[in-house]
CSV table of C-alpha atoms in Angstrom, one decimal:
chain,number,residue,atom,x,y,z
A,1189,MET,CA,2.6,-67.7,37.6
A,1190,PHE,CA,6.2,-66.7,37.1
A,1191,PRO,CA,8.4,-69.2,39.1
A,1192,GLN,CA,11.6,-68.0,40.6
A,1193,GLN,CA,14.7,-69.4,39.0
A,1194,ASP,CA,16.4,-70.2,42.3
A,1195,ARG,CA,13.7,-72.4,43.5
A,1196,ARG,CA,14.6,-76.0,44.5
A,1197,TRP,CA,13.8,-78.4,41.7
A,1198,THR,CA,11.8,-81.5,42.6
A,1199,TRP,CA,10.7,-84.5,40.4
A,1200,ILE,CA,7.4,-82.5,39.8
A,1201,HIS,CA,9.5,-79.7,38.3
A,1202,ARG,CA,11.2,-82.2,36.0
A,1203,LEU,CA,8.0,-83.6,34.6
A,1204,HIS,CA,7.3,-82.8,30.9
A,1205,PRO,CA,5.3,-79.5,30.7
A,1206,PHE,CA,2.7,-81.1,28.5
A,1207,THR,CA,2.0,-83.8,31.1
A,1208,LYS,CA,1.4,-81.2,33.8
A,1209,MET,CA,-0.6,-79.0,31.4
A,1210,ALA,CA,-2.8,-82.0,30.4
A,1211,VAL,CA,-3.4,-83.0,34.0
A,1212,GLY,CA,-4.2,-79.3,34.9
A,1213,ILE,CA,-6.6,-78.9,32.0
A,1214,GLY,CA,-8.2,-82.3,32.6
A,1215,PHE,CA,-8.9,-81.6,36.3
A,1216,SER,CA,-10.3,-78.2,35.5
A,1217,PHE,CA,-12.8,-79.6,33.0
A,1218,LEU,CA,-13.6,-82.5,35.3
A,1219,ALA,CA,-14.4,-80.1,38.1
A,1220,LEU,CA,-16.9,-78.3,35.9
A,1221,PHE,CA,-19.1,-81.4,35.6
A,1222,MET,CA,-18.7,-82.6,39.2
A,1223,ASN,CA,-21.4,-81.7,41.8
A,1224,ASN,CA,-20.3,-84.0,44.6
A,1225,PRO,CA,-18.3,-82.4,47.4
A,1226,TRP,CA,-16.3,-85.6,48.0
A,1227,SER,CA,-15.2,-86.0,44.4
A,1228,LEU,CA,-14.1,-82.3,44.2
A,1229,SER,CA,-12.3,-82.7,47.6
A,1230,LEU,CA,-10.4,-85.7,46.3
A,1231,ILE,CA,-9.2,-83.8,43.2
A,1232,GLN,CA,-8.2,-80.8,45.5
A,1233,ALA,CA,-6.4,-83.2,47.8
A,1234,PHE,CA,-4.4,-84.5,44.9
A,1235,LEU,CA,-3.5,-81.0,43.8
A,1236,ILE,CA,-2.4,-80.1,47.4
A,1237,ALA,CA,-0.3,-83.2,47.5
A,1238,VAL,CA,1.4,-82.3,44.2
A,1239,GLY,CA,2.0,-78.7,45.5
A,1240,TRP,CA,3.5,-80.1,48.7
A,1241,MET,CA,5.8,-82.5,46.9
A,1242,ALA,CA,6.9,-79.6,44.6
A,1243,GLY,CA,7.9,-77.6,47.7
A,1244,LEU,CA,5.2,-75.0,47.2
A,1245,ARG,CA,4.3,-73.4,50.5
A,1246,ILE,CA,1.7,-70.8,51.3
A,1247,SER,CA,2.3,-68.0,53.9
A,1248,VAL,CA,0.0,-67.5,56.9
A,1249,ASN,CA,-1.1,-64.2,55.6
A,1250,HIS,CA,-2.0,-65.6,52.2
A,1251,LEU,CA,-3.8,-68.5,53.9
A,1252,ILE,CA,-5.9,-66.1,56.0
A,1253,ALA,CA,-6.7,-64.0,53.0
A,1254,ALA,CA,-7.7,-67.1,50.9
A,1255,SER,CA,-9.8,-68.5,53.8
A,1256,ALA,CA,-11.6,-65.1,54.1
A,1257,PHE,CA,-12.3,-65.0,50.4
A,1258,LEU,CA,-13.6,-68.6,50.3
A,1259,ILE,CA,-15.9,-68.0,53.4
A,1260,GLY,CA,-17.2,-64.8,51.7
A,1261,PHE,CA,-17.8,-66.8,48.5
A,1262,ILE,CA,-19.7,-69.5,50.4
A,1263,LEU,CA,-21.9,-66.9,52.1
A,1264,LEU,CA,-22.5,-65.0,48.8
A,1265,THR,CA,-23.5,-68.3,47.0
A,1266,PHE,CA,-25.7,-69.3,50.0
A,1267,SER,CA,-27.4,-65.9,49.9
A,1268,ALA,CA,-28.0,-66.2,46.2
A,1269,GLY,CA,-30.6,-68.9,47.0
A,1270,SER,CA,-28.4,-72.1,46.9
A,1271,THR,CA,-28.5,-74.8,49.5
A,1272,ALA,CA,-25.5,-75.3,51.9
A,1273,THR,CA,-24.3,-78.3,49.9
A,1274,HIS,CA,-24.5,-76.4,46.6
A,1275,ALA,CA,-22.6,-73.5,48.1
A,1276,VAL,CA,-19.8,-75.9,49.2
A,1277,VAL,CA,-19.8,-77.5,45.8
A,1278,TYR,CA,-19.5,-74.2,43.9
A,1279,THR,CA,-16.7,-73.1,46.3
A,1280,LEU,CA,-14.8,-76.4,45.9
A,1281,ARG,CA,-15.2,-76.2,42.1
A,1282,LEU,CA,-13.8,-72.6,42.2
A,1283,VAL,CA,-10.8,-73.8,44.3
A,1284,VAL,CA,-10.0,-76.6,41.9
A,1285,LEU,CA,-10.3,-74.3,38.9
A,1286,ILE,CA,-8.1,-71.5,40.3
A,1287,SER,CA,-5.5,-73.9,41.7
A,1288,ALA,CA,-5.2,-76.7,39.1
A,1289,THR,CA,-3.3,-74.9,36.4
A,1290,PRO,CA,-1.4,-72.4,38.5
A,1291,ILE,CA,0.1,-75.3,40.7
A,1292,PHE,CA,1.5,-76.8,37.5
A,1293,ALA,CA,2.5,-73.4,36.1
A,1294,GLN,CA,4.4,-72.7,39.3
A,1295,THR,CA,6.5,-75.8,38.8
A,1296,THR,CA,7.2,-75.2,35.1
A,1297,SER,CA,9.8,-72.6,34.1
A,1298,PRO,CA,8.8,-70.4,31.1
A,1299,GLN,CA,11.9,-71.6,29.3
A,1300,ASP,CA,10.8,-75.3,29.6
A,1301,LEU,CA,7.3,-74.5,28.5
A,1302,THR,CA,8.5,-72.5,25.5
A,1303,ARG,CA,10.9,-75.4,24.6
A,1304,SER,CA,8.0,-77.8,24.7
A,1305,LEU,CA,5.8,-75.5,22.6
A,1306,SER,CA,8.6,-75.3,20.0
A,1307,SER,CA,8.0,-79.0,19.3
A,1308,LEU,CA,4.5,-78.0,18.0
A,1309,SER,CA,4.2,-76.2,14.7
A,1310,LEU,CA,3.8,-72.8,16.3
A,1311,PRO,CA,5.6,-69.9,14.5
A,1312,GLN,CA,9.1,-69.2,16.1
A,1313,GLY,CA,8.1,-65.5,16.4
A,1314,VAL,CA,5.1,-66.5,18.6
A,1315,LEU,CA,7.4,-68.5,20.9
A,1316,MET,CA,9.8,-65.6,21.1
A,1317,ALA,CA,6.9,-63.3,22.0
A,1318,LEU,CA,5.8,-65.7,24.7
A,1319,VAL,CA,9.2,-65.6,26.3
A,1320,LEU,CA,9.1,-61.8,26.1
A,1321,VAL,CA,5.7,-61.7,27.9
A,1322,TRP,CA,7.0,-63.9,30.7
A,1323,ARG,CA,10.2,-61.9,30.9
A,1324,PHE,CA,8.7,-58.4,30.7
A,1325,PHE,CA,5.5,-58.8,32.8
A,1326,PRO,CA,7.3,-58.3,36.2
A,1327,MET,CA,9.3,-55.5,34.7
A,1328,MET,CA,6.3,-53.6,33.4
A,1329,ARG,CA,4.5,-54.2,36.6
A,1330,LYS,CA,7.3,-52.4,38.4
A,1331,ASP,CA,7.2,-49.7,35.8
A,1332,MET,CA,3.5,-49.3,36.4
A,1333,LEU,CA,4.0,-48.7,40.1
A,1334,VAL,CA,6.6,-46.0,39.3
A,1335,ILE,CA,4.2,-44.5,36.8
A,1336,ARG,CA,1.4,-44.3,39.4
A,1337,GLN,CA,3.8,-42.8,42.0
A,1338,ALA,CA,4.9,-40.2,39.5
A,1339,ALA,CA,1.2,-39.4,38.7
A,1340,HIS,CA,0.5,-39.0,42.4
A,1341,LEU,CA,3.5,-36.6,42.8
A,1342,ARG,CA,2.4,-34.6,39.8
A,1343,GLY,CA,-1.2,-34.4,41.1
A,1344,ILE,CA,-2.7,-36.2,38.1
A,1345,ASP,CA,-4.6,-38.5,40.5
A,1346,GLN,CA,-6.7,-35.5,41.7
A,1347,GLY,CA,-9.0,-35.0,38.7
A,1348,PRO,CA,-11.9,-37.0,37.3
A,1349,TRP,CA,-11.4,-40.8,37.3
A,1350,MET,CA,-11.2,-41.2,33.5
A,1351,GLN,CA,-8.4,-38.6,33.4
A,1352,ARG,CA,-6.6,-40.2,36.3
A,1353,ILE,CA,-6.7,-43.6,34.7
A,1354,PHE,CA,-5.9,-42.6,31.1
A,1355,ARG,CA,-3.5,-39.7,31.7
A,1356,GLY,CA,-2.0,-41.0,34.9
A,1357,THR,CA,-1.5,-44.7,34.0
A,1358,LEU,CA,-2.5,-46.0,30.5
A,1359,ILE,CA,-0.8,-43.3,28.3
A,1360,PRO,CA,2.5,-43.6,30.2
A,1361,LEU,CA,2.2,-47.4,30.0
A,1362,ILE,CA,1.7,-47.4,26.3
A,1363,PHE,CA,4.8,-45.1,25.9
A,1364,CYS,CA,6.7,-47.6,28.1
A,1365,ALA,CA,5.6,-50.5,25.9
A,1366,MET,CA,6.7,-48.6,22.8
A,1367,ASP,CA,10.0,-47.9,24.4
A,1368,TYR,CA,10.6,-51.6,25.2
A,1369,THR,CA,9.6,-52.5,21.7
A,1370,GLU,CA,12.1,-50.2,20.1
A,1371,ARG,CA,15.0,-51.3,22.4
A,1372,LEU,CA,14.2,-55.0,22.1
A,1373,SER,CA,13.7,-55.0,18.4
A,1374,LEU,CA,17.0,-53.2,17.9
A,1375,ALA,CA,18.8,-55.7,20.2
A,1376,LEU,CA,17.3,-58.7,18.4
A,1377,GLU,CA,17.9,-57.4,14.9
A,1378,LEU,CA,21.5,-56.5,15.8
A,1379,ARG,CA,22.0,-60.1,16.9
A,1380,GLY,CA,20.7,-61.3,13.6
A,1381,PHE,CA,17.5,-62.8,15.0
A,1382,SER,CA,14.9,-63.7,12.4
A,1383,PRO,CA,11.6,-65.2,13.3
A,1384,ASP,CA,11.5,-67.6,10.4
A,1385,ALA,CA,15.1,-68.8,10.5
A,1386,LEU,CA,15.8,-72.5,11.2
A,1387,ARG,CA,17.3,-73.2,14.7
A,1388,THR,CA,20.5,-75.1,14.4
A,1389,SER,CA,20.4,-76.4,18.0
A,1390,ARG,CA,17.7,-76.5,20.6
A,1391,TRP,CA,16.8,-78.8,23.4
A,1392,ILE,CA,13.2,-80.1,23.5
A,1393,PRO,CA,12.1,-81.8,26.8
A,1394,LYS,CA,11.1,-85.5,26.5
A,1395,ALA,CA,8.6,-87.5,28.4
A,1396,GLN,CA,10.1,-90.0,31.0
A,1397,TRP,CA,8.9,-92.8,33.2
A,1398,THR,CA,8.0,-90.3,35.9
A,1399,ASP,CA,5.5,-88.7,33.5
A,1400,LEU,CA,3.8,-92.0,33.0
A,1401,LEU,CA,3.7,-92.5,36.8
A,1402,PHE,CA,2.3,-89.1,37.4
A,1403,SER,CA,-0.3,-89.4,34.6
A,1404,LEU,CA,-1.4,-92.8,35.9
A,1405,SER,CA,-1.9,-91.4,39.4
A,1406,ALA,CA,-3.9,-88.5,38.0
A,1407,ILE,CA,-6.1,-90.9,36.0
A,1408,ILE,CA,-6.7,-93.1,39.1
A,1409,CYS,CA,-7.7,-89.9,41.1
A,1410,SER,CA,-10.0,-88.9,38.3
A,1411,VAL,CA,-11.6,-92.3,38.0
A,1412,VAL,CA,-12.2,-92.6,41.8
A,1413,SER,CA,-13.7,-89.1,41.9
A,1414,VAL,CA,-16.0,-90.0,39.0
A,1415,LEU,CA,-17.0,-93.2,40.8
A,1416,LEU,CA,-17.7,-91.2,44.0
A,1417,GLN,CA,-19.8,-88.8,42.0
A,1418,TRP,CA,-21.8,-91.6,40.4
A,1419,ARG,CA,-22.2,-93.8,43.5
A,1420,LEU,CA,-23.1,-91.0,45.9
A,1421,ARG,CA,-25.6,-89.3,43.7
B,578,MET,CA,14.9,-65.5,0.6
B,579,LYS,CA,11.1,-65.2,1.3
B,580,GLU,CA,10.2,-62.3,3.6
B,581,PRO,CA,8.5,-63.5,6.8
B,582,TYR,CA,4.8,-62.3,7.2
B,583,TRP,CA,5.6,-60.8,10.6
B,584,THR,CA,8.8,-59.0,11.3
B,585,THR,CA,10.7,-59.3,14.6
B,586,ARG,CA,9.6,-55.8,15.5
B,587,GLU,CA,5.9,-56.7,15.0
B,588,TYR,CA,6.2,-59.8,17.1
B,589,VAL,CA,7.9,-57.8,19.9
B,590,PHE,CA,5.2,-55.1,19.7
B,591,ALA,CA,2.4,-57.8,19.8
B,592,ALA,CA,4.2,-59.2,22.9
B,593,MET,CA,4.3,-55.8,24.6
B,594,ILE,CA,0.6,-55.2,23.9
B,595,SER,CA,-0.1,-58.6,25.4
B,596,VAL,CA,1.9,-57.7,28.5
B,597,SER,CA,-0.1,-54.5,28.8
B,598,LEU,CA,-3.4,-56.4,28.5
B,599,LEU,CA,-2.2,-58.9,31.2
B,600,LEU,CA,-1.1,-56.1,33.5
B,601,VAL,CA,-4.4,-54.2,33.3
B,602,ALA,CA,-6.4,-57.4,33.7
B,603,SER,CA,-4.4,-58.5,36.7
B,604,ILE,CA,-5.2,-55.2,38.5
B,605,GLU,CA,-8.8,-54.8,37.4
B,606,ILE,CA,-10.2,-58.3,37.6
B,607,PRO,CA,-9.7,-59.0,41.3
B,608,PHE,CA,-11.8,-55.9,42.1
B,609,THR,CA,-14.7,-56.6,39.8
B,610,LEU,CA,-15.0,-60.5,39.7
B,611,PRO,CA,-16.2,-60.9,43.4
B,612,LEU,CA,-19.1,-58.5,42.7
B,613,ARG,CA,-20.7,-61.1,40.3
B,614,ILE,CA,-22.7,-58.7,38.2
B,615,PRO,CA,-23.0,-60.2,34.8
B,616,GLY,CA,-20.8,-58.4,32.3
B,617,LEU,CA,-19.2,-56.0,34.8
B,618,THR,CA,-15.7,-57.5,34.6
B,619,ASN,CA,-15.9,-57.6,30.8
B,620,SER,CA,-17.3,-54.0,30.7
B,621,VAL,CA,-14.4,-52.7,32.8
B,622,ASN,CA,-11.9,-54.8,31.0
B,623,GLY,CA,-13.3,-53.6,27.7
B,624,LEU,CA,-12.5,-50.0,28.6
B,625,PHE,CA,-8.8,-50.7,29.1
B,626,GLY,CA,-8.3,-53.7,26.8
B,627,SER,CA,-9.8,-52.1,23.7
B,628,PHE,CA,-7.5,-49.1,24.3
B,629,PHE,CA,-4.4,-51.3,23.9
B,630,VAL,CA,-5.8,-53.5,21.2
B,631,THR,CA,-6.7,-50.5,19.1
B,632,ILE,CA,-3.2,-49.1,19.3
B,633,GLY,CA,-1.7,-52.5,18.6
B,634,LEU,CA,-3.9,-53.0,15.5
B,635,LEU,CA,-3.1,-49.4,14.3
B,636,ARG,CA,0.5,-50.3,14.4
B,637,LEU,CA,0.4,-53.8,13.0
B,638,LYS,CA,-2.2,-53.3,10.3
B,639,LYS,CA,-1.9,-56.7,8.7
B,640,SER,CA,-4.7,-59.2,8.5
B,641,GLY,CA,-4.3,-61.7,11.4
B,642,SER,CA,-2.9,-59.0,13.8
B,643,LEU,CA,-5.7,-59.4,16.3
B,644,LEU,CA,-5.3,-63.1,16.4
B,645,LEU,CA,-1.5,-62.7,16.9
B,646,ILE,CA,-2.1,-60.4,19.9
B,647,THR,CA,-4.9,-62.4,21.5
B,648,GLY,CA,-3.2,-65.7,20.6
B,649,ILE,CA,-0.1,-64.7,22.6
B,650,TYR,CA,-2.3,-63.3,25.4
B,651,ALA,CA,-4.3,-66.5,25.4
B,652,LEU,CA,-1.2,-68.7,25.6
B,653,VAL,CA,0.0,-66.8,28.6
B,654,CYS,CA,-3.5,-67.2,30.2
B,655,LEU,CA,-3.2,-70.9,29.7
B,656,SER,CA,-0.9,-71.0,32.7
B,657,ILE,CA,-3.6,-69.3,34.8
B,658,SER,CA,-6.6,-71.2,33.6
B,659,PRO,CA,-7.5,-73.2,30.4
B,660,ILE,CA,-11.0,-71.6,30.6
B,661,ILE,CA,-9.6,-68.0,30.3
B,662,PHE,CA,-7.4,-69.3,27.4
B,663,GLY,CA,-10.6,-70.6,25.8
B,664,PHE,CA,-12.6,-67.4,25.9
B,665,VAL,CA,-9.8,-65.0,25.1
B,666,LEU,CA,-9.0,-67.1,22.0
B,667,PHE,CA,-12.7,-67.3,21.1
B,668,GLY,CA,-13.0,-63.5,21.3
B,669,GLY,CA,-9.9,-63.0,19.2
B,670,LEU,CA,-10.9,-65.6,16.6
B,671,PHE,CA,-14.5,-64.2,16.3
B,672,ALA,CA,-13.3,-60.6,15.8
B,673,GLU,CA,-10.5,-61.6,13.5
B,674,VAL,CA,-12.8,-63.6,11.2
B,675,ILE,CA,-15.4,-60.7,11.0
B,676,CYS,CA,-12.7,-58.1,10.4
B,677,THR,CA,-10.9,-60.1,7.8
B,678,LEU,CA,-14.2,-60.6,5.9
B,679,LEU,CA,-15.1,-57.0,6.2
B,680,PHE,CA,-11.9,-55.1,6.0
B,681,GLN,CA,-9.1,-57.5,4.9
B,682,GLY,CA,-6.6,-56.0,7.4
B,683,TYR,CA,-6.5,-53.1,9.8
B,684,SER,CA,-5.6,-50.2,7.7
B,685,GLY,CA,-7.5,-47.0,8.4
B,686,LYS,CA,-9.3,-46.1,11.6
B,687,VAL,CA,-12.6,-48.1,11.5
B,688,ALA,CA,-11.1,-51.6,11.3
B,689,PRO,CA,-8.9,-51.4,14.4
B,690,VAL,CA,-11.8,-49.9,16.5
B,691,CYS,CA,-14.2,-52.5,15.1
B,692,GLY,CA,-11.7,-55.3,15.8
B,693,ALA,CA,-11.1,-54.2,19.4
B,694,VAL,CA,-14.9,-53.8,20.2
B,695,LEU,CA,-15.8,-57.1,18.6
B,696,TYR,CA,-13.0,-58.9,20.5
B,697,GLU,CA,-14.3,-57.6,23.8
B,698,MET,CA,-17.9,-58.4,22.9
B,699,GLY,CA,-17.1,-61.8,21.6
B,700,MET,CA,-15.4,-62.9,24.9
B,701,PHE,CA,-18.6,-62.4,26.9
B,702,PRO,CA,-20.8,-65.2,25.6
B,703,ALA,CA,-17.9,-67.7,26.1
B,704,ALA,CA,-17.4,-66.3,29.6
B,705,MET,CA,-21.2,-66.7,30.3
B,706,VAL,CA,-21.0,-70.4,29.4
B,707,LEU,CA,-18.3,-70.7,32.1
B,708,SER,CA,-20.4,-68.8,34.6
B,709,TYR,CA,-23.2,-71.3,34.0
B,710,PHE,CA,-20.9,-74.1,35.3
B,711,PHE,CA,-20.2,-72.0,38.5
B,712,LEU,CA,-23.7,-71.1,39.3
B,713,PRO,CA,-26.2,-73.0,37.2
B,714,ASP,CA,-29.1,-72.2,39.5
B,715,ARG,CA,-28.5,-68.5,38.9
B,716,TYR,CA,-27.5,-68.4,35.3
B,717,SER,CA,-30.1,-70.9,33.9
B,718,HIS,CA,-32.9,-68.5,34.9
B,719,MET,CA,-31.1,-65.4,33.7
B,720,ALA,CA,-33.3,-63.2,31.6
B,721,ILE,CA,-32.2,-62.5,28.0
B,722,TRP,CA,-32.4,-58.7,28.6
B,723,ILE,CA,-29.6,-59.0,31.2
B,724,PHE,CA,-27.4,-60.6,28.5
B,725,VAL,CA,-28.3,-57.9,26.0
B,726,ALA,CA,-27.8,-55.1,28.6
B,727,ALA,CA,-24.3,-56.6,29.5
B,728,GLU,CA,-23.4,-56.7,25.8
B,729,ALA,CA,-24.6,-53.1,25.4
B,730,ALA,CA,-22.4,-52.1,28.4
B,731,ILE,CA,-19.4,-53.9,26.9
B,732,LEU,CA,-20.0,-52.2,23.6
B,733,THR,CA,-20.2,-48.8,25.2
B,734,THR,CA,-17.1,-49.1,27.4
B,735,SER,CA,-15.0,-50.9,24.7
B,736,LEU,CA,-16.0,-48.2,22.2
B,737,ILE,CA,-14.9,-45.5,24.6
B,738,GLY,CA,-11.6,-47.3,25.2
B,739,ALA,CA,-11.0,-47.9,21.4
B,740,LEU,CA,-11.7,-44.2,20.7
B,741,MET,CA,-9.3,-43.2,23.4
B,742,GLY,CA,-6.8,-45.5,21.8
B,743,LEU,CA,-7.3,-43.8,18.5
B,744,LYS,CA,-6.8,-40.4,20.1
B,745,VAL,CA,-3.6,-41.5,21.8
B,746,ALA,CA,-2.4,-43.2,18.6
B,747,LYS,CA,-2.7,-39.8,16.9
B,748,GLU,CA,-0.5,-38.3,19.7
B,749,LEU,CA,2.0,-41.2,19.2
B,750,ALA,CA,2.1,-40.5,15.5
B,751,ARG,CA,2.7,-36.8,16.1
B,752,ALA,CA,5.6,-37.8,18.5
B,753,GLY,CA,7.0,-39.9,15.7
B,754,ARG,CA,6.4,-43.2,17.6
B,755,LEU,CA,3.7,-44.7,15.4
B,756,ARG,CA,3.0,-44.6,11.7
B,757,LEU,CA,-0.7,-44.3,11.2
B,758,GLU,CA,-1.1,-44.5,7.4
B,759,GLU,CA,1.1,-46.3,4.8
């Protein structure tokens, strides 16, 4: 979700964020209406190929965990009264849905996405808020771990569960959020930032011939999977 | 020069509330989603989500605040799944429209609590439509009372969360970190 800045950039990384977003959203919606395992497998194969070309690799531990989750999901679906084919279809649909957009998000830096969104008529403040969310999510996640460790040391995690959650985690977390708000707002105001001020210079990503090539291959993949669905029904 | 509707401080605060929502959802959802009990994820999320949303609305107060928080949250969710983006935005829009019609903003204590609860309750029907695509065999025969019971559970948990948010907001006000009344 939050790509590392030092990752090697490939041509997939350099595609326009809206092209990747459109393909991700398109595949997600297409998967919702597909009930043929071959059609869904084709879409998933396309996504795996894109991930491979972008240099995204999955560790053995994650692969084992994902396989265990998927086997569990197939068994649960099968036990809910579905046939084996249906169980496979639902699982493949889930895999496409949970991998389509994140694969494209992994290859798009938050800065590029925000630059692209700035070409839309979204308020500048919302764009700034988006950058802050992407920037501060990992920091606040670390803070939350510290908060939980502190709660453990102070013995707050011994009481009733509501007390543990609220006193031990949520209340310190909201204080942490207020703290960041104060510091960030002061820093931005000191630098003369105004949400409605016009930007004198900014770079907005533009679509290139690789975007056309990528979109065409995604469309071909979608058409073939729709044909498979229709022919093999 | 015309004053902007939202100040920098308000945008930053809305962003921080969105981070908190994302943080809590990223911890809670992996535990509750595999259990596949209708409304369970939304009920648990309602408890924590409404806590932060209530505090956010108590601080921001202006009409459109809920849409600002949920809009930022939904845009971040767009990089996880367009479907999550859809139902988060739907919930925010639904609650915002009702609260704007009823209260014209979030001053006082009732409007923020109402907004937070309606947001959590509004997300569930949209999430149910998504569940139908995952397991049509199961959800097409789902009795209406299950839906009503799930909505009742979401109402209860999100109300508890919102009231806790109200309580904590009073403490924040006493500590001089939050201004409750104009």
